[in-house]
Coordinates of C-alpha atoms and ligand atoms in Angstrom, one line a residue:
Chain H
X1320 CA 106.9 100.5 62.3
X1321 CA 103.9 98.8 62.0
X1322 CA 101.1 101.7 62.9
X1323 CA 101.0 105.3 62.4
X1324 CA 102.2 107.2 65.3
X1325 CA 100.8 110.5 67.3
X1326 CA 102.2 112.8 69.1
X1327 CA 102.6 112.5 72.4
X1328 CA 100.9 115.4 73.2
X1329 CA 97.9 113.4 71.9
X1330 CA 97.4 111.5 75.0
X1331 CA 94.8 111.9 77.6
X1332 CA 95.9 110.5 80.9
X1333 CA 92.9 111.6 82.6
X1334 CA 91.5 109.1 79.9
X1335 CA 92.6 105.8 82.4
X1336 CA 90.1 107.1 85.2
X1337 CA 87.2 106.8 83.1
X1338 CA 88.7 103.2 83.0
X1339 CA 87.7 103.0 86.4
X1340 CA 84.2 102.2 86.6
X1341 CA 83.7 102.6 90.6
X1342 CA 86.0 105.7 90.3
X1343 CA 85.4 107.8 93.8
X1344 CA 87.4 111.3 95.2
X1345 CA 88.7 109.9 97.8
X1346 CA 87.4 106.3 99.2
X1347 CA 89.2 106.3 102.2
X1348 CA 86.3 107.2 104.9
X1349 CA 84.3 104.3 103.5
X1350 CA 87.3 102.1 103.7
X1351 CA 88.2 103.1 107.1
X1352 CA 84.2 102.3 108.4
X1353 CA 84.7 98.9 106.4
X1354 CA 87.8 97.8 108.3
X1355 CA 85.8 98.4 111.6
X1356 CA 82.7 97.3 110.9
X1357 CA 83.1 95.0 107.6
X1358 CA 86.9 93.7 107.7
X1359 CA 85.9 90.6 105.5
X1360 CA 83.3 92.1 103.1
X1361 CA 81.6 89.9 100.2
X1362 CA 80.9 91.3 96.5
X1363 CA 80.9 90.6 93.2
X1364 CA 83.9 89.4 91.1
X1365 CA 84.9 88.4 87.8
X1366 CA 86.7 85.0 87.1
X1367 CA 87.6 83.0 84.1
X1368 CA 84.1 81.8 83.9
X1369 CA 82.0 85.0 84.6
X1370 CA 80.7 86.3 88.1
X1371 CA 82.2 84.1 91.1
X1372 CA 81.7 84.7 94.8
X1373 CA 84.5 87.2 95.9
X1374 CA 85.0 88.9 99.4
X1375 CA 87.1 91.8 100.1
X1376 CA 89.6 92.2 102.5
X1377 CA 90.8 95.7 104.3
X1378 CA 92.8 95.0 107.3
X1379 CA 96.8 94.9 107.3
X1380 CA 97.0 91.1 109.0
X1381 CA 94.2 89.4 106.8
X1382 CA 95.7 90.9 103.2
X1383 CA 99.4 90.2 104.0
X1384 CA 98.3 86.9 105.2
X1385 CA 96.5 86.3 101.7
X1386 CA 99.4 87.3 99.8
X1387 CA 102.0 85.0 101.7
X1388 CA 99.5 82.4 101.7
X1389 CA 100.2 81.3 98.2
X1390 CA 99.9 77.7 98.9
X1391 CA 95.7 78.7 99.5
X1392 CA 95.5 81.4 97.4
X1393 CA 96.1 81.3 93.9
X1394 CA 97.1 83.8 91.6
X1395 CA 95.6 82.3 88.4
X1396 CA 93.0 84.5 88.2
X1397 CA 95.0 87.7 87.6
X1398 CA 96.5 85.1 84.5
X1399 CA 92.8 84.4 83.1
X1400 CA 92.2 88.1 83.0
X1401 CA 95.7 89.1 81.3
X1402 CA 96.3 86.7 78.9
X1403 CA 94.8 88.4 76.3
X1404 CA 96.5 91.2 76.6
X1405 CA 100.0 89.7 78.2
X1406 CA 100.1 86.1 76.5
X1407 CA 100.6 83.1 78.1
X1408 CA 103.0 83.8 81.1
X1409 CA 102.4 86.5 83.0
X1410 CA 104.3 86.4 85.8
X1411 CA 102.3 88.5 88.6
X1412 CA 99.4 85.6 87.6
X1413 CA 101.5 82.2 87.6
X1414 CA 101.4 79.9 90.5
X1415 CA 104.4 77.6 92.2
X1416 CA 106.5 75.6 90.7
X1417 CA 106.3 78.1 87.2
X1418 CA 106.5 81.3 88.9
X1419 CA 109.3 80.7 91.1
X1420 CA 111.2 79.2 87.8
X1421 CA 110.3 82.4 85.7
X1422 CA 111.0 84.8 88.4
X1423 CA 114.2 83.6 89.3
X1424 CA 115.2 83.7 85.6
X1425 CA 113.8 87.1 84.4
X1426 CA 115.3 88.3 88.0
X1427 CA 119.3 87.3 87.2
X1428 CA 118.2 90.1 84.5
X1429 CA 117.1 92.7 86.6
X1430 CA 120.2 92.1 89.3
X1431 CA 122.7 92.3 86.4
X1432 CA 123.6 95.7 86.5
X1433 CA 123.4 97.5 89.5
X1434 CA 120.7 100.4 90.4
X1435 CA 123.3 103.1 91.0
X1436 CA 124.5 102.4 86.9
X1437 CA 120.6 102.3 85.9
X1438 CA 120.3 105.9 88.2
X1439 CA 122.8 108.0 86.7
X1440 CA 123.6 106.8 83.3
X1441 CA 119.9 105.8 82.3
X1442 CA 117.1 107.1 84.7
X1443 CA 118.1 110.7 85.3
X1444 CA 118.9 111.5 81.5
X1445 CA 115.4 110.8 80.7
X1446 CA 114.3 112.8 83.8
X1447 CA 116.4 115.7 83.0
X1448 CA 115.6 115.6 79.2
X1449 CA 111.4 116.0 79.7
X1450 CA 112.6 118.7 82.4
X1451 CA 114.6 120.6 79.4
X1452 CA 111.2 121.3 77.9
X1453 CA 109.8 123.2 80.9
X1454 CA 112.5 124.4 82.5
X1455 CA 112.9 128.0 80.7
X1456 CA 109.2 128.0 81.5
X1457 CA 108.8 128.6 85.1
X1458 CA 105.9 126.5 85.3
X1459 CA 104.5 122.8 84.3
X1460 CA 101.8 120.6 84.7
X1461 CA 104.1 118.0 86.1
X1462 CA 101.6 115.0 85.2
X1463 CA 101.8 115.7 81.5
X1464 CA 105.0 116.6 81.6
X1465 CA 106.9 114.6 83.7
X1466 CA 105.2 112.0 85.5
X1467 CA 103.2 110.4 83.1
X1468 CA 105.8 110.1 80.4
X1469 CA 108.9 109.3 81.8
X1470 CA 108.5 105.5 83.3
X1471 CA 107.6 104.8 80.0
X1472 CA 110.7 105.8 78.8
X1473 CA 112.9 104.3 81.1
X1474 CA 111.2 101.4 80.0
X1475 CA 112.4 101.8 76.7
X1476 CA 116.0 102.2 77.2
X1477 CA 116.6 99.8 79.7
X1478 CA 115.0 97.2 76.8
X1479 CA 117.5 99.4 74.7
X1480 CA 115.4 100.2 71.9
X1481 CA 116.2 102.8 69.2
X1482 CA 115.5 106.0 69.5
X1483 CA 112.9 106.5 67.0
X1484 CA 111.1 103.8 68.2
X1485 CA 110.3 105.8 71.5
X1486 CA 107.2 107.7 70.2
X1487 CA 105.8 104.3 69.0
X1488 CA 106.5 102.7 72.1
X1489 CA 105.1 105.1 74.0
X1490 CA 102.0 104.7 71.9
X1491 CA 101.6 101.1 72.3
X1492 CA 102.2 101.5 75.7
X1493 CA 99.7 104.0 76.6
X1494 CA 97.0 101.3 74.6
X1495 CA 98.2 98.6 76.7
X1496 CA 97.6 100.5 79.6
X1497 CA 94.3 101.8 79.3
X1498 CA 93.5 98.4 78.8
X1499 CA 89.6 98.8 80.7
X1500 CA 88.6 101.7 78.7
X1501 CA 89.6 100.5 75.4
X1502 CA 90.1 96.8 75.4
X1503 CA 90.1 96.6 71.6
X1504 CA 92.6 98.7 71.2
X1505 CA 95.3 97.2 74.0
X1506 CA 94.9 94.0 72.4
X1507 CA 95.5 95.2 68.8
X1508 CA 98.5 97.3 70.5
X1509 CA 99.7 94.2 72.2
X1510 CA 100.0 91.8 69.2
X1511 CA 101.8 95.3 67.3
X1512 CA 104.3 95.4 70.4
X1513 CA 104.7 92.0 70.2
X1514 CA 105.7 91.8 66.4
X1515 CA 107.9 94.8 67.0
X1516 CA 109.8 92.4 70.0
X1517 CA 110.2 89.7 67.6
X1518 CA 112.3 91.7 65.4
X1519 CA 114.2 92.9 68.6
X1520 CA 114.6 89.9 70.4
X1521 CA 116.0 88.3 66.8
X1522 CA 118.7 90.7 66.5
X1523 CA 119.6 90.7 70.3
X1524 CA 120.1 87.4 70.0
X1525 CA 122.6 87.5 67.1
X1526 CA 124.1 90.9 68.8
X1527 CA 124.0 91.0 72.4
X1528 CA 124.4 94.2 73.7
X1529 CA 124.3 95.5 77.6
X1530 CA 120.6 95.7 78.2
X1531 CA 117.4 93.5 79.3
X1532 CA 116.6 92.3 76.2
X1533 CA 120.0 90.6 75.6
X1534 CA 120.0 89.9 79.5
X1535 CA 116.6 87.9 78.7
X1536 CA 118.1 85.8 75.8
X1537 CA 121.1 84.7 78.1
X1538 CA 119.4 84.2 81.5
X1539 CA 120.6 80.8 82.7
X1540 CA 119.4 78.8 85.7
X1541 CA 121.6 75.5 85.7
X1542 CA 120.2 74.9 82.2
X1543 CA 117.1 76.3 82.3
X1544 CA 116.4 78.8 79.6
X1545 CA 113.3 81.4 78.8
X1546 CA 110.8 80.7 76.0
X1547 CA 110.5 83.1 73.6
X1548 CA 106.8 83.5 74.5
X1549 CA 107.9 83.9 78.2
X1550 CA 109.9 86.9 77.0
X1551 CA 107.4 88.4 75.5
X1552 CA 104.7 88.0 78.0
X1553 CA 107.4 89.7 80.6
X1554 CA 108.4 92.3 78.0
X1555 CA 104.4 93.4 77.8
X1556 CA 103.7 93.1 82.0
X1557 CA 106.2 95.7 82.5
X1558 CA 104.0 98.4 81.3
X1559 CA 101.6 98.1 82.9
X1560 CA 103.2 96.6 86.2
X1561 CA 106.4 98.9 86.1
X1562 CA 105.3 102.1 84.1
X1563 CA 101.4 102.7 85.3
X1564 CA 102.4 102.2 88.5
X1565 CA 106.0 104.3 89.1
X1566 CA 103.4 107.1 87.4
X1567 CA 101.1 107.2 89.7
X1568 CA 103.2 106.6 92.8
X1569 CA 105.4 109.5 91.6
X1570 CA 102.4 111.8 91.4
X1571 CA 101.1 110.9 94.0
X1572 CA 104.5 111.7 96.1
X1573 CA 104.7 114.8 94.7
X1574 CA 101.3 115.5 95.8
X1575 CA 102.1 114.9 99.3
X1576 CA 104.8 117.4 98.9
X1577 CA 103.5 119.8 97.1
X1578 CA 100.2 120.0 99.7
X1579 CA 103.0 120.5 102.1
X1580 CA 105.5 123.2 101.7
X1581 CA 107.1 122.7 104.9
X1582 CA 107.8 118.8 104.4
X1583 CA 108.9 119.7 100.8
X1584 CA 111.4 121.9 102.4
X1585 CA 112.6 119.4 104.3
X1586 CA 113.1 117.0 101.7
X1587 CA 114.9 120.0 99.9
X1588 CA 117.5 120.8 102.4
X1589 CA 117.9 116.9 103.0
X1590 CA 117.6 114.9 100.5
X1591 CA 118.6 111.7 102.5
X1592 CA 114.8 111.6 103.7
X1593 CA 113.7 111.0 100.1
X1594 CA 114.0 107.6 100.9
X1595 CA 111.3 107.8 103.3
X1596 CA 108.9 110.0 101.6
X1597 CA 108.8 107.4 99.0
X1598 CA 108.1 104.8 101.2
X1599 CA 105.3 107.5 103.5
X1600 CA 103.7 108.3 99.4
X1601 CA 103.3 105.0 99.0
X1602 CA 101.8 103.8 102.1
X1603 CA 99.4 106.5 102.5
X1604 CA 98.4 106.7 98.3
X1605 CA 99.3 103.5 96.8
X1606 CA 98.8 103.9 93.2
X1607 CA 97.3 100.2 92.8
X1608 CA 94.9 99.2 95.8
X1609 CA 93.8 96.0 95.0
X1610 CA 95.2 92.4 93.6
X1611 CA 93.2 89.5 93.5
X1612 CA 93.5 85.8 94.7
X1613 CA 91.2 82.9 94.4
X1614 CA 90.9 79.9 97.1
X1615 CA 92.0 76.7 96.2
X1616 CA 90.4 74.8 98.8
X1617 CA 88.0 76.2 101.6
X1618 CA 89.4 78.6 104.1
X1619 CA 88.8 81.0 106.6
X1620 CA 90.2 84.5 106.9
X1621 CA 89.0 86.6 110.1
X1622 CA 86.4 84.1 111.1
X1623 CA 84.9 84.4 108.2
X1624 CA 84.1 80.9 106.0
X1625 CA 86.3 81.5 102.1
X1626 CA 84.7 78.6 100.0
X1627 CA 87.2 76.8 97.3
X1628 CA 86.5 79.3 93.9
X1629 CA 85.9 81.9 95.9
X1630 CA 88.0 85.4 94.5
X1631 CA 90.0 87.0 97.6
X1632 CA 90.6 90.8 97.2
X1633 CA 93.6 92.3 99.1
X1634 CA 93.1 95.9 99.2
X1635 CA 96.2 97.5 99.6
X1636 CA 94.9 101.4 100.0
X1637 CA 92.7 100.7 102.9
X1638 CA 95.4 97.9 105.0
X1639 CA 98.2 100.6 104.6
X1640 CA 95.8 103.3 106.1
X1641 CA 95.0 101.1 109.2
X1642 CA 95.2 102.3 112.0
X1643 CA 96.2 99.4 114.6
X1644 CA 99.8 99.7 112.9
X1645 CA 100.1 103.2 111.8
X1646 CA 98.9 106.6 114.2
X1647 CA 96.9 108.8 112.6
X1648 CA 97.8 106.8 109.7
X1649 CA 95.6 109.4 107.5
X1650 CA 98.2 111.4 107.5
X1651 CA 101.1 112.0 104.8
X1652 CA 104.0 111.9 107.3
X1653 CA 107.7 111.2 106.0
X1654 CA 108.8 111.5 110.0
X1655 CA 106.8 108.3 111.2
X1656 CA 108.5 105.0 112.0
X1657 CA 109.4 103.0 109.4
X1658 CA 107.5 99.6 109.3
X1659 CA 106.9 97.8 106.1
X1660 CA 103.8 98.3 103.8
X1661 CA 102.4 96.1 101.3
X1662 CA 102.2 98.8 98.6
X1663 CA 104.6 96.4 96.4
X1664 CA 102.7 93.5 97.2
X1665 CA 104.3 90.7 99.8
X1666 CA 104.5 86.9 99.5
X1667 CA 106.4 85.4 96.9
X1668 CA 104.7 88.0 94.1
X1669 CA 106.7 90.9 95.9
X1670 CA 107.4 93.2 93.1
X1671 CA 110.1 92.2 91.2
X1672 CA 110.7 96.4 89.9
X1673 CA 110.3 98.0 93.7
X1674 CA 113.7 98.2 93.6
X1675 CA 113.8 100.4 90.2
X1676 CA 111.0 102.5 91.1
X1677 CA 111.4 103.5 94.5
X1678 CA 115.0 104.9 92.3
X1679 CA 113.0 106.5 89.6
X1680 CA 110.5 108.0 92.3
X1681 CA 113.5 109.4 94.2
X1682 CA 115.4 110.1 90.7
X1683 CA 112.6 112.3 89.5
X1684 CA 112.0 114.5 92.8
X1685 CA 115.5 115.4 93.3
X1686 CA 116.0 116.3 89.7
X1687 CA 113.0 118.2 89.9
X1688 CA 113.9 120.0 93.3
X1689 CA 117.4 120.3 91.6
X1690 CA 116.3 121.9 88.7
X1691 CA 113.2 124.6 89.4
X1692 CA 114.0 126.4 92.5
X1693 CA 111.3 127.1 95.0
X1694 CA 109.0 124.8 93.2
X1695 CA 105.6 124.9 94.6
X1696 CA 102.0 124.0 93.4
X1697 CA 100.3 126.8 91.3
X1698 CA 97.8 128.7 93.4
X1699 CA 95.5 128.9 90.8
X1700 CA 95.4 125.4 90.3
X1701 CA 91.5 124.2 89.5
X1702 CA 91.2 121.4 91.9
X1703 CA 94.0 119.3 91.8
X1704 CA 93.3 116.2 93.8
X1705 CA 94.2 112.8 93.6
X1706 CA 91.8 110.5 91.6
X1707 CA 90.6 106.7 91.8
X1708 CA 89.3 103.7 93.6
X1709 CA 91.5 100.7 91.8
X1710 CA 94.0 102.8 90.7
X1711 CA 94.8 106.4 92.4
X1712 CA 97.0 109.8 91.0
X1713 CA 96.5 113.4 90.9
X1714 CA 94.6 114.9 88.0
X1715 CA 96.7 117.3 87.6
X1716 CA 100.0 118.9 88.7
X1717 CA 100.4 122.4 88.2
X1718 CA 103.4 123.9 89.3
X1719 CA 105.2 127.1 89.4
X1720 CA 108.9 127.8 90.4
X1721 CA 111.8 130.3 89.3
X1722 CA 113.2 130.5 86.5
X1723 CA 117.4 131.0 86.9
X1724 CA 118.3 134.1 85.5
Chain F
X698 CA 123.9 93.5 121.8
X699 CA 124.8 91.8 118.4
X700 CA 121.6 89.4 117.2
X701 CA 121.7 86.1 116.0
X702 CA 119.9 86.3 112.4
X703 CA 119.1 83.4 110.5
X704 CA 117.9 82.7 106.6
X705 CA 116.3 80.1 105.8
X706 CA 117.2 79.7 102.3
X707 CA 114.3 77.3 101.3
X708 CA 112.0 80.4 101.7
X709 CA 114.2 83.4 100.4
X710 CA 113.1 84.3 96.6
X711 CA 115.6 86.6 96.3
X712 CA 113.5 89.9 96.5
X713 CA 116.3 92.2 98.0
X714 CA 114.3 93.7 100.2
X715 CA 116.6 92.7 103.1
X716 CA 119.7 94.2 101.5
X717 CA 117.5 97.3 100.4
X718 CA 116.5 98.4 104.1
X719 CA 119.8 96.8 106.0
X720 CA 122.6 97.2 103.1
X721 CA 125.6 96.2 105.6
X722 CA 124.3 93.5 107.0
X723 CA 122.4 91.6 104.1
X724 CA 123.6 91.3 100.3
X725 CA 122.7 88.3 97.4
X726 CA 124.5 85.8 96.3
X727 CA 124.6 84.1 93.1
X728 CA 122.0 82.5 92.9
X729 CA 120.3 86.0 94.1
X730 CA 119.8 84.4 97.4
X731 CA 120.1 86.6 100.9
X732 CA 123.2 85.7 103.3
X733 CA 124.0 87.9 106.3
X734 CA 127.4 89.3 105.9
X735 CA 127.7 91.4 109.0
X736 CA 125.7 90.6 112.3
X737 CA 125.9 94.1 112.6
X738 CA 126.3 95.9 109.5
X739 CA 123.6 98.1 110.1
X740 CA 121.7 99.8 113.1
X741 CA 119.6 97.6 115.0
X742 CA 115.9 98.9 114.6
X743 CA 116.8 98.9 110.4
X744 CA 118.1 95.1 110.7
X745 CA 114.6 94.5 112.6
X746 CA 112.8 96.2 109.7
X747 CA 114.3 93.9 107.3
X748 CA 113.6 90.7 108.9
X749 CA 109.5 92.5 109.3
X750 CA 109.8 93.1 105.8
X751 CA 110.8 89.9 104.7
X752 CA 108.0 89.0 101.9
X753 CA 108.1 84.9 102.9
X754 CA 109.0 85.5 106.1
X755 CA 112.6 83.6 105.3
X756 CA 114.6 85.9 108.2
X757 CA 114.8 84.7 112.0
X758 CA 116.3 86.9 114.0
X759 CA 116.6 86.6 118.0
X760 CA 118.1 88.9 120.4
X761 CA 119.8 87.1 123.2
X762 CA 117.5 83.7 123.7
X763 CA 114.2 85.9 122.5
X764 CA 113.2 85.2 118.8
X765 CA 112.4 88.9 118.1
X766 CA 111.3 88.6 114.0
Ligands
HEM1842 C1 105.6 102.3 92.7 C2 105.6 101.5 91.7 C3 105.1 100.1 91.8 C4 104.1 99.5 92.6 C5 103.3 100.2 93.7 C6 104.1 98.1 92.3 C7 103.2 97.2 92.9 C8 103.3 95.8 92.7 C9 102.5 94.8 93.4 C10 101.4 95.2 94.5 C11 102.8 93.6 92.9 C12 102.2 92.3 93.4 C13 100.9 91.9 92.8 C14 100.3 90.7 93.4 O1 100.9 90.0 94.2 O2 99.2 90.3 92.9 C15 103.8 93.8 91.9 C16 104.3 92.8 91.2 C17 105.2 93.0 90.1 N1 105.8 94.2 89.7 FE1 105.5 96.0 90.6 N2 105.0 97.8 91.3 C18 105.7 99.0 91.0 C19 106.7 99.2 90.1 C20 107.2 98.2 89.3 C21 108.3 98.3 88.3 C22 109.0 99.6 88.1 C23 108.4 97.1 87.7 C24 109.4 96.6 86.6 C25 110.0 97.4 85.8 C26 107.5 96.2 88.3 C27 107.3 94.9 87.9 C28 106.6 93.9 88.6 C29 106.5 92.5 88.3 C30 107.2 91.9 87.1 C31 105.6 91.9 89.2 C32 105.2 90.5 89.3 C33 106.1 89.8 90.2 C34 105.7 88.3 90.5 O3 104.6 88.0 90.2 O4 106.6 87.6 91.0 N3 106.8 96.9 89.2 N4 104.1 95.2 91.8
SF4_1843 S1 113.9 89.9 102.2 FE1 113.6 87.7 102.5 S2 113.0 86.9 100.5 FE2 113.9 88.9 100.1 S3 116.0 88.6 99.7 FE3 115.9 89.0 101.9 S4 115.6 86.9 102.9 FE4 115.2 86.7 100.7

């Protein structure tokens, strides 16, 4: 170990929405006036080189256009602004012919095993051990607890690290991901983490064993093979891309449910519809709302002129809230038709982990509804509400249930 | 009415999401490219979803003569 490490109880989530400089209660109002009355909206953004031109964008059609249209928009921008913290290769910022090498070789890891082995004989020991600490209890504050921890972890063992090493992980992690508020300290975490791979990713390499790490080391594409760099810059995206956001999402879900006994009992007594309350939880609170693109040549998007440099901002929270595809698409409803959202992205940066978390979201619920009978949000909960404008989860997550006897 | 579905396997990238919301009808080879293996593996309005769903828009499908997704 290479820094001292703190308890877990140490950490302040509610720490990332200070992050969040424009944080709001709830922006959805303002974003529903902006996709009638502003669907293209210009604003301030940051490149590489400092302030650039950016514009906005809020309606379903226009962002999922955007995101497919990766030919105009490019995703080096999200690069520029991660390197420091990612290295070189991050793959949700590389653009075509890289991305589409890297992906399909960091992917023939992720398809190796399949989910149903990741679900029962990784996933839902980690659920069920952070539910072993409340579960004599009768009640939890489920974001503490549960939801903020345990994406982390799964993290961890799918890399197949030691143990011991999950505390420090966990550390380095958190760092990483509060990133905005404390960029000092994400970098020096990240250059720790890395340090700590190199040691990993050596003895993988001399001992393969059945997890990503080895998986990484082998990955073969008719002779193409990673870089050790491009391992490492993967390794470090997936905490913030696959454990800040399966967080949030799974708070958020539980939010919906918990807000609505009757549509928590149904997911109770039929746990088949899990499937779509993930996929309602994330439509109606995506935990990430926006990405960012920037225009390689001039373009137009909704009649409005995009000049070449310009930044293009997709926002995710306001096009799966609107309402020419979705009725009262305000609403948290897991009985509405199915129709795809772009929660995970779309285009050839689809989310490489939606796979994994939409089985960790549903992993954690059922354990939860499993494992504390008549589970229900504390009554004397102090404002519980879900939080943010770039990012969004509840505060908090009290919850009571019974205890069996 | 079993519908004609096409891939075009320039365009796949292999994201799954076919084989996630349409399980008997689309799977990944290999190379973790999609391939229908059942025309009608799954219930229509769930095949339709996939080919919506389909991040590069790599799934045809038509129903009779009617291109459909
Ligand atoms: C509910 C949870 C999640 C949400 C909402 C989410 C959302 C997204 C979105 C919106 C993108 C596309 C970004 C863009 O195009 O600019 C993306 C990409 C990505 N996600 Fe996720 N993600 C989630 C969970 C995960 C997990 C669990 C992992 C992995 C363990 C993961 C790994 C990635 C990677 C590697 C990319 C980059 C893919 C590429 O550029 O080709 N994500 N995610
Ligand atoms: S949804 Fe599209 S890109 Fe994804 S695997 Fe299926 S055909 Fe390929």
């Amino acid at each position: 170990m290479t820094s001292t490490s703190q308890p877990i109880a140490h950490w302040d989530p509610m720490e990332q929405f200070a992050a969040d400089p424009r944080s709001v209660r709830d922006p959805h109002p303002e974003l529903a006036r902006r996709r009638r009355e502003q669907p293209v909206a210009p604003r301030a953004a940051w490149g590489a080189a400092g302030e650039v031109q950016g514009y906005e964008l809020y309606r379903f059609e226009d962002c999922a256009a955007v995101l497919r249209d990766n030919e105009t928009f490019s995703s080096e921008s999200i690069r520029a602004g991660m390197s420091a913290v990612m290295g070189p290769y991050p793959l949700v910022g590389m653009d075509e012919p890289e991305h589409r090498r890297l992906r399909s070789l960091v992917a023939q890891a992720f398809r190796h095993k399949t989910l149903a082995h990741f679900e029962d004989d990784l996933v839902v020991p980690v659920v069920d051990e952070m539910v072993d600490e409340f579960a004599d209890r009768g009640n939890a504050e489920l974001v503490r607890e549960l939801t903020y921890r345990y994406p982390v972890q799964v993290i961890a063992v799918i890399l197949g690290l030691p143990r011991d090493d999950y505390e420090q992980f966990h550390h380095w992690a958190s760092a990483i991901i509060s990133v905005a508020a404390r960029p000092m300290e994400a970098i020096r975490s990240s250059s720790e983490l890395k340090q700590y791979l190199v040691g990993v990713l050596d003895d993988r390499r001399s001992h393969p064993r059945d997890d990503l790490v080895s998986d990484l080391v082998a990955a073969d594409l008719d002779g193409e093979r990673l870089g050790d760099e491009e391992i490492f810059s993967f390794l470090r995206l997936l905490l913030p891309a696959g454990a800040e956001t399966t967080y949030r999402a799974t708070g958020n879900l539980l939010f919906g449910l918990l807000n609505d006994p009757v549509q928590l009992d149904a997911v109770r007594t039929d746990r088949s519809l899990l499937t779509q309350a993930v996929e309602e939880a994330i439509r109606w609170e995506p935990p990430l709302l926006i990405t960012s693109r920037v225009a390689v040549h001039d373009a137009e998007i909704a009649g409005t002129e995009i000049p070449a440099g310009a930044q293009v901002i997709p926002n995710i929270g306001s096009a799966n809230r609107d309402e020419t595809r979705w009725d009262h698409a305000e609403e948290f409803d897991l009985q509405r038709e199915a129709k795809p959202v772009i929660s995970f992205g779309v285009g050839p940066h689809m989310c490489l982990g939606m796979h994994l978390a939409r089985m960790e979201m549903r992993a954690a619920v059922n354990r939860l509804v499993d494992r504390c009978p008549n589970l229900r949000l504390d009554p004397a909960a102090d404002d519980a509400h879900i939080h943010g404008e770039t990012f969004r989860s509840p505060t908090q997550l009290p919850v009571l249930f019974d205890v069996a006897a | 009415m079993v519908l004609r579905i096409e891939i075009d396997a320039t365009r796949c990238m292999g994201s799954g999401n076919c084989s996630f919301w349409a399980p008997g009808t689309f799977d990944l080879d290999d190379d973790g490219l999609a391939f229908v293996k059942d025309l009608a593996g799954d219930p229509e309005d769930k095949i339709i979803l996939s080919g919506q769903g389909c991040p590069t828009q790599a799934i045809a499908i038509w129903r009779d003569d009617e291109r459909i997704v």
